[in-house]
Tab-separated table of C-alpha atoms and ligand atoms in Angstrom:
chain	number	residue	atom	x	y	z
A	1	MET	CA	14.106	-28.402	27.086
A	2	ASN	CA	14.017	-32.164	26.592
A	3	THR	CA	15.610	-33.802	23.567
A	4	LYS	CA	12.330	-34.444	21.817
A	5	ILE	CA	11.240	-30.781	21.999
A	6	LEU	CA	14.705	-29.697	20.906
A	7	VAL	CA	14.556	-31.940	17.845
A	8	VAL	CA	11.079	-30.640	16.924
A	9	ALA	CA	12.223	-27.005	17.369
A	10	LEU	CA	15.297	-27.634	15.257
A	11	PHE	CA	13.195	-29.327	12.577
A	12	CYS	CA	10.751	-26.392	12.525
A	13	SER	CA	13.486	-23.789	12.195
A	14	LEU	CA	15.138	-25.810	9.408
A	15	LEU	CA	11.780	-26.034	7.679
A	16	THR	CA	11.280	-22.256	7.958
A	17	PHE	CA	14.798	-21.691	6.697
A	18	GLY	CA	14.035	-23.841	3.676
A	19	GLN	CA	10.746	-22.068	3.014
A	20	LYS	CA	12.438	-18.679	3.147
A	21	ASN	CA	15.136	-19.833	0.763
A	22	ASN	CA	12.398	-20.914	-1.632
A	23	THR	CA	10.895	-17.431	-1.385
A	24	LEU	CA	14.231	-15.778	-2.188
A	25	ASN	CA	14.935	-18.157	-5.074
A	26	ASP	CA	11.480	-17.652	-6.469
A	27	LEU	CA	11.905	-13.866	-6.428
A	28	ASN	CA	15.298	-14.229	-8.124
A	29	SER	CA	13.667	-16.188	-10.926
A	30	LYS	CA	11.000	-13.485	-11.390
A	31	LYS	CA	13.321	-10.494	-11.577
A	32	ASP	CA	12.833	-10.007	-15.321
A	33	PHE	CA	9.071	-10.286	-14.988
A	34	TYR	CA	8.914	-7.559	-12.334
A	35	SER	CA	11.538	-5.412	-14.074
A	36	THR	CA	9.309	-5.300	-17.152
A	37	ILE	CA	6.369	-4.126	-15.039
A	38	ALA	CA	8.475	-1.432	-13.339
A	39	GLN	CA	9.840	-0.326	-16.705
A	40	LYS	CA	6.315	0.088	-18.086
A	41	ILE	CA	5.232	2.231	-15.117
A	42	TRP	CA	8.462	4.242	-15.431
A	43	GLY	CA	7.474	4.867	-19.053
A	44	TYR	CA	3.879	5.840	-18.196
A	45	ALA	CA	5.227	8.427	-15.698
A	46	GLU	CA	1.743	9.367	-14.507
A	47	MET	CA	1.292	12.094	-11.895
A	48	GLY	CA	-0.787	11.949	-8.710
A	49	TYR	CA	-4.402	10.783	-9.221
A	50	GLN	CA	-3.736	10.348	-12.944
A	51	GLU	CA	-2.056	6.928	-12.535
A	52	GLU	CA	-4.729	5.053	-14.530
A	53	LYS	CA	-2.388	2.825	-16.557
A	54	SER	CA	0.029	2.213	-13.686
A	55	ALA	CA	-2.732	1.214	-11.255
A	56	ALA	CA	-4.431	-0.960	-13.902
A	57	LEU	CA	-1.200	-2.856	-14.588
A	58	LEU	CA	-0.588	-3.581	-10.912
A	59	GLU	CA	-4.254	-4.536	-10.383
A	60	GLN	CA	-4.088	-6.946	-13.314
A	61	THR	CA	-0.834	-8.491	-12.063
A	62	LEU	CA	-2.387	-9.168	-8.660
A	63	SER	CA	-5.702	-10.352	-10.047
A	64	ASN	CA	-3.871	-12.866	-12.307
A	65	GLU	CA	-2.463	-14.324	-9.078
A	66	GLY	CA	-5.871	-14.813	-7.498
A	67	PHE	CA	-6.075	-11.623	-5.424
A	68	ARG	CA	-9.535	-10.122	-4.863
A	69	ILE	CA	-9.451	-6.509	-6.079
A	70	LYS	CA	-11.427	-3.495	-4.841
A	71	LYS	CA	-10.917	-0.613	-7.240
A	72	GLY	CA	-11.427	3.103	-6.750
A	73	VAL	CA	-11.540	3.039	-2.938
A	74	ALA	CA	-12.028	6.139	-0.712
A	75	GLY	CA	-13.174	8.270	-3.640
A	76	MET	CA	-9.906	7.930	-5.568
A	77	PRO	CA	-10.215	6.215	-8.977
A	78	THR	CA	-6.560	5.054	-8.902
A	79	ALA	CA	-6.586	3.732	-5.326
A	80	PHE	CA	-7.185	0.022	-4.856
A	81	ILE	CA	-6.926	-2.842	-2.398
A	82	ALA	CA	-5.906	-6.378	-3.385
A	83	GLU	CA	-6.342	-9.188	-0.913
A	84	TYR	CA	-5.598	-12.884	-0.619
A	85	GLY	CA	-6.426	-15.360	2.148
A	86	THR	CA	-8.840	-15.213	5.056
A	87	GLY	CA	-8.912	-14.194	8.697
A	88	LYS	CA	-6.230	-12.891	10.996
A	89	PRO	CA	-3.553	-11.786	11.021
A	90	ILE	CA	-3.967	-9.201	8.272
A	91	ILE	CA	-0.603	-8.003	7.025
A	92	ALA	CA	-0.602	-5.032	4.655
A	93	ILE	CA	2.019	-3.945	2.143
A	94	LEU	CA	1.908	-0.430	0.680
A	95	GLY	CA	2.676	0.455	-2.922
A	96	GLU	CA	2.970	3.846	-4.648
A	97	PHE	CA	3.171	4.631	-8.371
A	98	ASP	CA	2.941	8.396	-9.007
A	99	ALA	CA	5.559	10.441	-10.880
A	100	LEU	CA	6.758	14.039	-10.426
A	101	PRO	CA	5.992	16.951	-12.757
A	102	GLY	CA	8.805	18.535	-14.767
A	103	LEU	CA	11.277	15.709	-14.190
A	104	SER	CA	11.035	13.829	-17.442
A	105	GLN	CA	14.350	12.113	-18.193
A	106	GLU	CA	15.705	9.303	-20.369
A	107	ALA	CA	17.469	6.304	-18.794
A	108	ILE	CA	20.899	7.666	-19.700
A	109	PRO	CA	23.679	9.221	-17.561
A	110	GLU	CA	23.300	12.726	-18.994
A	111	LYS	CA	20.463	15.187	-18.566
A	112	LYS	CA	18.023	14.672	-21.428
A	113	SER	CA	14.258	14.995	-21.240
A	114	ALA	CA	12.171	12.051	-22.373
A	115	HIS	CA	9.584	14.674	-23.461
A	116	LYS	CA	6.916	13.645	-21.031
A	117	ALA	CA	5.022	15.739	-18.515
A	118	ALA	CA	6.590	13.927	-15.574
A	119	GLY	CA	9.302	11.520	-14.475
A	120	HIS	CA	9.776	8.886	-11.781
A	121	ALA	CA	12.240	10.951	-9.747
A	122	CYS	CA	11.161	9.342	-6.476
A	123	GLY	CA	11.230	5.783	-7.839
A	124	HIS	CA	7.576	5.050	-7.140
A	125	HIS	CA	7.440	2.753	-10.206
A	126	LEU	CA	9.869	0.509	-8.286
A	127	PHE	CA	7.989	1.065	-5.022
A	128	GLY	CA	4.675	-0.172	-6.419
A	129	THR	CA	6.194	-3.088	-8.312
A	130	ALA	CA	8.372	-4.441	-5.467
A	131	SER	CA	5.422	-4.285	-3.091
A	132	VAL	CA	3.251	-6.194	-5.582
A	133	ALA	CA	6.052	-8.753	-5.975
A	134	ALA	CA	6.257	-9.196	-2.197
A	135	SER	CA	2.473	-9.528	-1.864
A	136	ILE	CA	2.400	-12.257	-4.531
A	137	GLU	CA	5.350	-14.048	-2.982
A	138	VAL	CA	3.745	-14.045	0.462
A	139	LYS	CA	0.505	-15.304	-1.124
A	140	ASN	CA	2.452	-18.198	-2.681
A	141	TRP	CA	3.976	-19.000	0.687
A	142	LEU	CA	0.590	-18.876	2.487
A	143	LYS	CA	-0.902	-21.166	-0.161
A	144	THR	CA	1.953	-23.695	-0.297
A	145	ASN	CA	2.154	-24.008	3.477
A	146	ASN	CA	-1.562	-23.835	4.137
A	147	ILE	CA	-1.215	-20.924	6.544
A	148	LYS	CA	-4.213	-18.982	7.815
A	149	GLY	CA	-4.236	-15.211	7.453
A	150	THR	CA	-4.617	-12.404	4.942
A	151	ILE	CA	-2.060	-10.596	2.818
A	152	ARG	CA	-3.299	-7.268	1.546
A	153	PHE	CA	-1.759	-4.849	-0.955
A	154	TYR	CA	-2.776	-1.180	-0.818
A	155	GLY	CA	-2.403	0.674	-4.117
A	156	CYS	CA	-1.780	4.192	-2.798
A	157	PRO	CA	-2.018	7.025	-5.343
A	158	ALA	CA	-0.693	10.590	-5.224
A	159	GLU	CA	1.953	10.350	-2.518
A	160	GLU	CA	3.730	13.399	-3.925
A	161	GLY	CA	1.654	16.174	-2.434
A	162	GLY	CA	-1.748	14.518	-2.846
A	163	SER	CA	-1.803	12.746	0.552
A	164	GLY	CA	-3.599	9.763	-1.011
A	165	LYS	CA	-3.091	7.500	2.010
A	166	VAL	CA	-4.758	9.984	4.342
A	167	TYR	CA	-8.096	9.370	2.599
A	168	LEU	CA	-7.603	5.602	2.954
A	169	VAL	CA	-7.002	6.038	6.687
A	170	ARG	CA	-9.876	8.523	7.064
A	171	GLU	CA	-12.207	6.003	5.405
A	172	GLY	CA	-11.219	3.386	8.029
A	173	LEU	CA	-9.647	1.072	5.442
A	174	PHE	CA	-6.745	0.175	7.746
A	175	ASP	CA	-8.838	-0.437	10.868
A	176	ASP	CA	-8.645	-4.248	10.730
A	177	VAL	CA	-4.948	-4.438	9.763
A	178	ASP	CA	-2.389	-5.870	12.226
A	179	ALA	CA	0.867	-4.608	10.709
A	180	VAL	CA	1.886	-2.465	7.746
A	181	LEU	CA	5.111	-2.858	5.758
A	182	HIS	CA	6.460	-0.394	3.228
A	183	TRP	CA	9.713	0.741	1.640
A	184	HIS	CA	11.167	3.531	-0.419
A	185	PRO	CA	13.769	3.819	-3.191
A	186	ASN	CA	17.036	5.369	-2.034
A	187	SER	CA	20.758	5.453	-2.795
A	188	VAL	CA	21.611	3.279	0.246
A	189	ASN	CA	20.183	0.144	1.887
A	190	GLU	CA	18.750	0.779	5.318
A	191	ALA	CA	15.929	-0.206	7.645
A	192	ASN	CA	16.161	2.473	10.294
A	193	ALA	CA	13.306	3.693	12.406
A	194	GLY	CA	12.122	6.467	10.119
A	195	ALA	CA	11.193	9.960	11.087
A	196	SER	CA	9.339	12.437	8.937
A	197	LEU	CA	7.829	15.890	9.102
A	198	ALA	CA	4.118	16.432	9.506
A	199	ASN	CA	2.865	18.864	6.906
A	200	LYS	CA	-0.053	20.966	5.772
A	201	SER	CA	-0.315	22.459	2.305
A	202	ALA	CA	-2.837	24.756	0.665
A	203	LYS	CA	-3.429	26.917	-2.372
A	204	PHE	CA	-4.268	30.529	-1.456
A	205	ARG	CA	-6.328	32.351	-4.094
A	206	PHE	CA	-6.738	36.121	-4.245
A	207	TYR	CA	-9.383	37.962	-6.231
A	208	GLY	CA	-8.904	41.620	-7.250
A	209	VAL	CA	-10.143	43.973	-9.948
A	210	SER	CA	-8.482	44.172	-13.345
A	211	ALA	CA	-7.802	47.510	-15.033
A	212	HIS	CA	-5.401	49.024	-17.561
A	213	ALA	CA	-2.126	49.225	-15.658
A	214	ALA	CA	-1.154	52.590	-17.243
A	215	ILE	CA	-4.430	54.361	-18.125
A	216	SER	CA	-6.552	53.536	-15.041
A	217	PRO	CA	-4.486	51.756	-12.381
A	218	GLU	CA	-6.487	53.491	-9.636
A	219	LYS	CA	-9.501	51.443	-10.697
A	220	GLY	CA	-7.649	48.175	-10.230
A	221	ARG	CA	-6.886	46.051	-7.182
A	222	SER	CA	-4.008	43.675	-7.801
A	223	ALA	CA	-4.353	40.065	-6.722
A	224	LEU	CA	-0.603	39.686	-7.310
A	225	ASP	CA	0.037	42.483	-4.794
A	226	ALA	CA	-1.863	40.376	-2.279
A	227	VAL	CA	0.286	37.321	-3.006
A	228	GLU	CA	3.449	39.398	-2.634
A	229	ALA	CA	2.221	40.976	0.605
A	230	MET	CA	1.376	37.541	1.973
A	231	ASP	CA	4.766	36.125	0.988
A	232	MET	CA	6.475	39.111	2.600
A	233	MET	CA	4.657	38.584	5.884
A	234	VAL	CA	5.316	34.840	5.895
A	235	ASN	CA	9.001	35.403	5.142
A	236	MET	CA	9.219	37.759	8.135
A	237	MET	CA	7.432	35.160	10.237
A	238	ARG	CA	10.254	32.661	9.624
A	239	GLU	CA	12.294	34.364	12.352
A	240	HIS	CA	9.569	33.676	14.887
A	241	ILE	CA	8.810	30.012	14.414
A	242	PRO	CA	10.687	26.953	15.753
A	243	GLN	CA	13.851	26.737	13.703
A	244	GLU	CA	13.341	23.132	12.578
A	245	ALA	CA	10.128	24.154	10.843
A	246	ARG	CA	10.016	24.456	7.062
A	247	ILE	CA	7.839	26.752	4.974
A	248	HIS	CA	7.967	26.828	1.182
A	249	TYR	CA	5.838	28.258	-1.586
A	250	VAL	CA	5.527	28.724	-5.324
A	251	ILE	CA	3.425	31.349	-7.080
A	252	THR	CA	1.244	29.205	-9.299
A	253	ASP	CA	-0.532	32.155	-10.935
A	254	GLY	CA	0.808	35.696	-10.891
A	255	GLY	CA	-1.268	37.270	-13.646
A	256	LYS	CA	-0.895	37.125	-17.383
A	257	ALA	CA	0.435	40.458	-18.647
A	258	PRO	CA	2.180	43.419	-16.985
A	259	ASN	CA	-0.181	45.934	-18.585
A	260	VAL	CA	-3.226	44.317	-16.947
A	261	VAL	CA	-3.746	44.617	-13.200
A	262	PRO	CA	-4.201	40.926	-12.308
A	263	ASP	CA	-7.633	40.163	-10.932
A	264	PHE	CA	-6.528	36.679	-9.924
A	265	ALA	CA	-3.388	35.264	-8.351
A	266	GLU	CA	-2.570	32.044	-6.532
A	267	VAL	CA	0.232	30.889	-4.248
A	268	TYR	CA	0.772	27.278	-3.102
A	269	TYR	CA	2.195	26.853	0.410
A	270	TYR	CA	3.685	24.027	2.498
A	271	ALA	CA	4.331	24.158	6.249
A	272	ARG	CA	6.278	21.348	7.938
A	273	HIS	CA	7.583	20.359	11.348
A	274	ASN	CA	8.204	17.069	13.112
A	275	ASN	CA	5.251	17.694	15.415
A	276	ARG	CA	1.833	18.005	13.817
A	277	ASN	CA	0.554	20.429	16.472
A	278	THR	CA	3.332	22.879	15.593
A	279	VAL	CA	2.416	22.513	11.916
A	280	ILE	CA	-1.201	23.362	12.733
A	281	GLU	CA	-0.102	26.514	14.627
A	282	ILE	CA	2.223	27.686	11.852
A	283	PHE	CA	-0.378	27.006	9.195
A	284	ASP	CA	-2.979	29.068	11.071
A	285	ARG	CA	-0.512	31.980	11.153
A	286	ILE	CA	0.025	31.620	7.388
A	287	VAL	CA	-3.748	31.861	6.934
A	288	ASN	CA	-3.732	35.046	9.023
A	289	ALA	CA	-1.006	36.487	6.791
A	290	ALA	CA	-3.210	35.730	3.779
A	291	LYS	CA	-6.185	37.458	5.430
A	292	GLY	CA	-4.044	40.489	6.269
A	293	ALA	CA	-2.709	40.639	2.718
A	294	ALA	CA	-6.226	40.605	1.290
A	295	LEU	CA	-7.372	43.363	3.650
A	296	GLY	CA	-4.377	45.552	2.888
A	297	THR	CA	-4.647	45.227	-0.878
A	298	GLY	CA	-8.413	45.509	-1.201
A	299	THR	CA	-8.773	42.011	-2.543
A	300	THR	CA	-10.572	38.932	-1.281
A	301	MET	CA	-9.057	35.561	-0.470
A	302	ASP	CA	-10.015	31.934	-0.096
A	303	TYR	CA	-7.862	28.871	0.246
A	304	GLU	CA	-8.086	25.177	-0.550
A	305	MET	CA	-6.417	22.574	1.626
A	306	ILE	CA	-4.373	20.321	-0.653
A	307	GLY	CA	-2.441	17.994	1.624
A	308	GLY	CA	-1.816	17.216	5.258
A	309	THR	CA	0.063	14.364	6.870
A	310	HIS	CA	1.082	13.203	10.314
A	311	GLU	CA	4.730	12.680	11.214
A	312	LEU	CA	5.898	9.023	11.265
A	313	LEU	CA	5.349	7.005	14.434
A	314	PRO	CA	8.148	4.429	14.382
A	315	ASN	CA	7.603	0.892	15.646
A	316	LEU	CA	10.900	-0.553	16.816
A	317	THR	CA	9.573	-4.102	17.213
A	318	LEU	CA	8.715	-4.306	13.519
A	319	GLN	CA	11.644	-2.159	12.477
A	320	GLU	CA	14.220	-4.466	14.070
A	321	LEU	CA	12.655	-7.435	12.305
A	322	MET	CA	12.781	-5.588	8.995
A	323	TYR	CA	16.447	-4.734	9.590
A	324	LYS	CA	17.326	-8.354	10.406
A	325	ASN	CA	15.758	-9.464	7.125
A	326	LEU	CA	17.422	-6.723	5.101
A	327	VAL	CA	20.798	-7.879	6.431
A	328	LYS	CA	19.880	-11.421	5.372
A	329	VAL	CA	19.034	-10.217	1.846
A	330	GLY	CA	22.012	-7.857	1.520
A	331	GLY	CA	22.712	-5.025	-0.920
A	332	ILE	CA	23.506	-4.989	-4.634
A	333	THR	CA	26.612	-5.215	-6.805
A	334	TYR	CA	27.087	-3.475	-10.129
A	335	THR	CA	28.220	-5.024	-13.406
A	336	ASP	CA	31.083	-3.337	-15.302
A	337	GLU	CA	28.587	-1.640	-17.599
A	338	GLU	CA	26.610	-0.355	-14.606
A	339	LYS	CA	29.819	0.907	-12.996
A	340	ILE	CA	30.495	3.070	-16.054
A	341	PHE	CA	26.922	4.405	-15.903
A	342	ALA	CA	27.313	5.069	-12.165
A	343	ASP	CA	30.580	6.966	-12.582
A	344	LYS	CA	29.041	9.154	-15.266
A	345	ILE	CA	26.096	9.950	-12.981
A	346	ALA	CA	28.487	10.596	-10.062
A	347	LYS	CA	30.360	13.219	-12.138
A	348	THR	CA	27.110	15.132	-12.736
A	349	LEU	CA	26.667	15.179	-8.947
A	350	GLY	CA	30.087	16.756	-8.451
A	351	LEU	CA	31.696	13.499	-7.287
A	352	LYS	CA	34.891	12.016	-8.715
A	353	LYS	CA	33.583	8.444	-8.690
A	354	ALA	CA	30.509	6.592	-7.516
A	355	ASN	CA	31.053	4.956	-4.136
A	356	LEU	CA	29.533	1.591	-5.046
A	357	GLU	CA	30.518	0.005	-1.720
A	358	THR	CA	27.567	1.753	-0.121
A	359	ALA	CA	25.156	-0.045	-2.481
A	360	LYS	CA	26.686	-3.370	-1.447
A	361	ILE	CA	26.288	-2.991	2.306
A	362	VAL	CA	23.404	-2.432	4.687
A	363	GLN	CA	23.714	0.708	6.835
A	364	PRO	CA	24.043	0.058	10.588
A	365	TYR	CA	20.704	0.077	12.384
A	366	LYS	CA	19.542	3.331	13.969
A	367	SER	CA	16.554	3.388	16.279
A	368	LYS	CA	16.129	7.127	15.834
A	369	GLY	CA	16.048	8.859	12.483
A	370	LYS	CA	16.456	12.513	11.590
A	371	PRO	CA	13.266	13.809	10.028
A	372	PHE	CA	13.679	14.910	6.419
A	373	GLY	CA	10.647	15.154	4.131
A	374	SER	CA	7.048	14.228	4.722
A	375	THR	CA	5.118	11.104	3.859
A	376	ASP	CA	1.473	10.152	4.028
A	377	VAL	CA	2.639	6.846	5.550
A	378	GLY	CA	2.670	9.010	8.711
A	379	ASP	CA	-1.111	8.786	9.041
A	380	ILE	CA	-1.013	5.005	8.600
A	381	SER	CA	1.707	4.716	11.254
A	382	PHE	CA	-0.679	6.354	13.756
A	383	THR	CA	-3.374	3.784	12.849
A	384	VAL	CA	-1.455	0.485	12.622
A	385	PRO	CA	2.070	-0.573	13.746
A	386	THR	CA	4.173	0.247	10.669
A	387	ALA	CA	7.747	-0.397	9.528
A	388	GLY	CA	9.728	0.582	6.448
A	389	MET	CA	13.058	0.134	4.724
A	390	SER	CA	14.841	1.471	1.690
A	391	SER	CA	17.247	0.048	-0.845
A	392	ALA	CA	19.855	1.349	-3.260
A	393	THR	CA	17.872	1.869	-6.439
A	394	TRP	CA	19.866	4.975	-7.398
A	395	VAL	CA	23.585	5.527	-7.879
A	396	PRO	CA	25.054	6.245	-4.404
A	397	GLY	CA	25.021	9.982	-3.740
A	398	THR	CA	21.902	10.642	-5.852
A	399	PRO	CA	19.269	12.815	-4.187
A	400	ALA	CA	15.591	11.973	-4.615
A	401	HIS	CA	13.587	14.194	-6.984
A	402	SER	CA	16.526	14.608	-9.370
A	403	TRP	CA	16.943	13.674	-13.029
A	404	GLN	CA	19.736	11.318	-11.938
A	405	ALA	CA	17.167	9.374	-9.863
A	406	VAL	CA	14.867	9.085	-12.888
A	407	ALA	CA	17.772	7.897	-15.052
A	408	ALA	CA	19.021	5.114	-12.748
A	409	GLY	CA	15.467	4.109	-11.853
A	410	GLY	CA	14.863	3.219	-15.489
A	411	THR	CA	17.825	0.826	-15.633
A	412	ASN	CA	18.826	-2.503	-14.146
A	413	ILE	CA	20.391	-0.602	-11.206
A	414	GLY	CA	16.889	0.394	-10.160
A	415	TYR	CA	15.480	-3.097	-10.714
A	416	LYS	CA	18.201	-4.722	-8.609
A	417	GLY	CA	17.431	-2.394	-5.712
A	418	MET	CA	13.728	-3.078	-6.214
A	419	MET	CA	14.262	-6.829	-5.742
A	420	VAL	CA	16.137	-6.198	-2.455
A	421	ALA	CA	13.002	-4.504	-1.190
A	422	ALA	CA	10.672	-7.234	-2.525
A	423	LYS	CA	12.732	-9.898	-0.744
A	424	THR	CA	13.077	-8.040	2.559
A	425	ILE	CA	9.369	-7.266	2.778
A	426	SER	CA	8.418	-10.858	1.849
A	427	LEU	CA	10.625	-12.328	4.589
A	428	THR	CA	9.332	-9.827	7.144
A	429	ALA	CA	5.696	-10.585	6.333
A	430	ILE	CA	6.388	-14.331	6.550
A	431	ASP	CA	7.952	-13.841	9.998
A	432	LEU	CA	4.825	-12.013	11.127
A	433	PHE	CA	2.572	-14.847	9.927
A	434	LEU	CA	4.796	-17.419	11.638
A	435	ASP	CA	5.033	-15.739	15.022
A	436	ASN	CA	1.990	-13.914	16.315
A	437	SER	CA	3.870	-12.769	19.422
A	438	ILE	CA	5.774	-10.223	17.284
A	439	ILE	CA	2.510	-8.545	16.291
A	440	GLU	CA	1.362	-8.547	19.915
A	441	LYS	CA	4.615	-6.918	21.011
A	442	ALA	CA	4.419	-4.395	18.177
A	443	LYS	CA	0.858	-3.466	19.151
A	444	LYS	CA	1.797	-3.004	22.798
A	445	GLU	CA	4.593	-0.636	21.768
A	446	PHE	CA	2.249	1.150	19.356
A	447	TYR	CA	-0.437	1.892	21.962
A	448	ILE	CA	2.109	3.148	24.501
A	449	LYS	CA	3.816	5.451	21.987
A	450	ARG	CA	0.619	6.784	20.491
A	451	GLY	CA	-0.720	7.691	23.921
A	452	GLU	CA	-4.036	6.805	25.552
A	453	ASP	CA	-5.846	9.982	24.594
A	454	PHE	CA	-4.874	9.831	20.914
A	455	LYS	CA	-7.664	10.634	18.493
A	456	TYR	CA	-7.037	10.574	14.755
A	457	ILE	CA	-7.797	13.956	13.178
A	458	PRO	CA	-6.645	14.254	9.559
A	459	LEU	CA	-4.643	17.442	9.005
A	460	LEU	CA	-6.341	18.062	5.688
A	461	GLY	CA	-9.769	18.084	7.340
A	462	ASP	CA	-12.839	16.707	5.640
A	463	ARG	CA	-12.127	17.753	2.063
A	464	PRO	CA	-12.617	15.115	-0.653
A	465	PRO	CA	-9.457	13.866	-2.415
A	466	ALA	CA	-7.855	16.708	-4.426
A	467	LEU	CA	-8.131	14.697	-7.640
A	468	ASP	CA	-7.203	17.646	-9.869
A	469	TYR	CA	-4.241	19.013	-7.858
A	470	ARG	CA	-1.847	18.245	-10.726
A	471	ARG	CA	-4.045	19.637	-13.492
B	501	ZN	ZN1	8.712	9.104	-2.725
């Protein structure tokens, strides 16, 4: 390299360094603004496909910043796409905003319901807000530096069991995207190559004949018997499926009164495994158990597919970049007041003290994750190279879907973690706009991993979005 080129290269990297510092400073100055938005969505606590106020607030925030908004995409009233800029590359950031039923909780370190139908026990109010913050920040950077390309925010409803993103993928709404970035609230900071379980879920409905349970039971055919027979068969089946598989169910309707033979009963099932083909096989066997149960109890059965997601396809090229930026951003520190809150939460989790060191650091990078739950990001990751990260929005040691997660998520602890995510995703998107070779490398990896003969088949089939699955 001659001296002239070296000087130009050095100047460019200094310039980029300065631009990125501006981005971080700008996000620091907007922490209160975004915290207020997250707090509002935390308060709305709207469940899957009912997130009208949450989606409207995020749409408005993006539209105020000059984003073009497409509302109600893929047949889901609370799904939307917000876009800024023109041409390639198209970098997408995902945001979620649905809450979980039965987990209403105040922002205090003791269990106390906020008397709402749901609570943000998975931190999706932070998820949606940080991703909006990052999209706006990247837009500002594109505008200031006159950079060509498109930043796109996907407002993704009903992640918790509704598989909202699957409908977006099925509709082809990701087909022109070059890279997808996302994150998730957590009790640690990490940007590991994620792994998740593919899943299929359905509600099985049995129809019998009602009769007086004492005077004329012989005239009745119990739909609840059918549910119990089905559950019995599926529970026996557990011994004969791959041991990493997961099956769970709840009886959502078991009749109304013991002295009436129930003529209707419903059971809601999930099947999961880290390979979608195994999930399909297990699910088909569950359907057979339902058919057998109906036959044996003299009832009839039908079922409705509710959800279905692919496992995650990690992209190490993007993941390593995300990790590098997370390290640059770093974790969070607690104030004295927050430490007291954290210790109180830790006690309710059976811990002596909260280990706040883990919120401060970034976990060492792992290129292979252990699959835990399921996410509808899986389907996106089989469509576009995708990378994710998570940050400490909950007191270390807090499991997701707990009242402790709702509590911390409604405080400054949650908002601090949220800003870590907003910063990391902003820097990663900027890197992708600056260096097209990263996207090329990520795509090469993506096509090899996905396999030549890959064809996208949604696990939930061709059903329309299950808009009433929480009603
Ligand atoms: Zn979640």
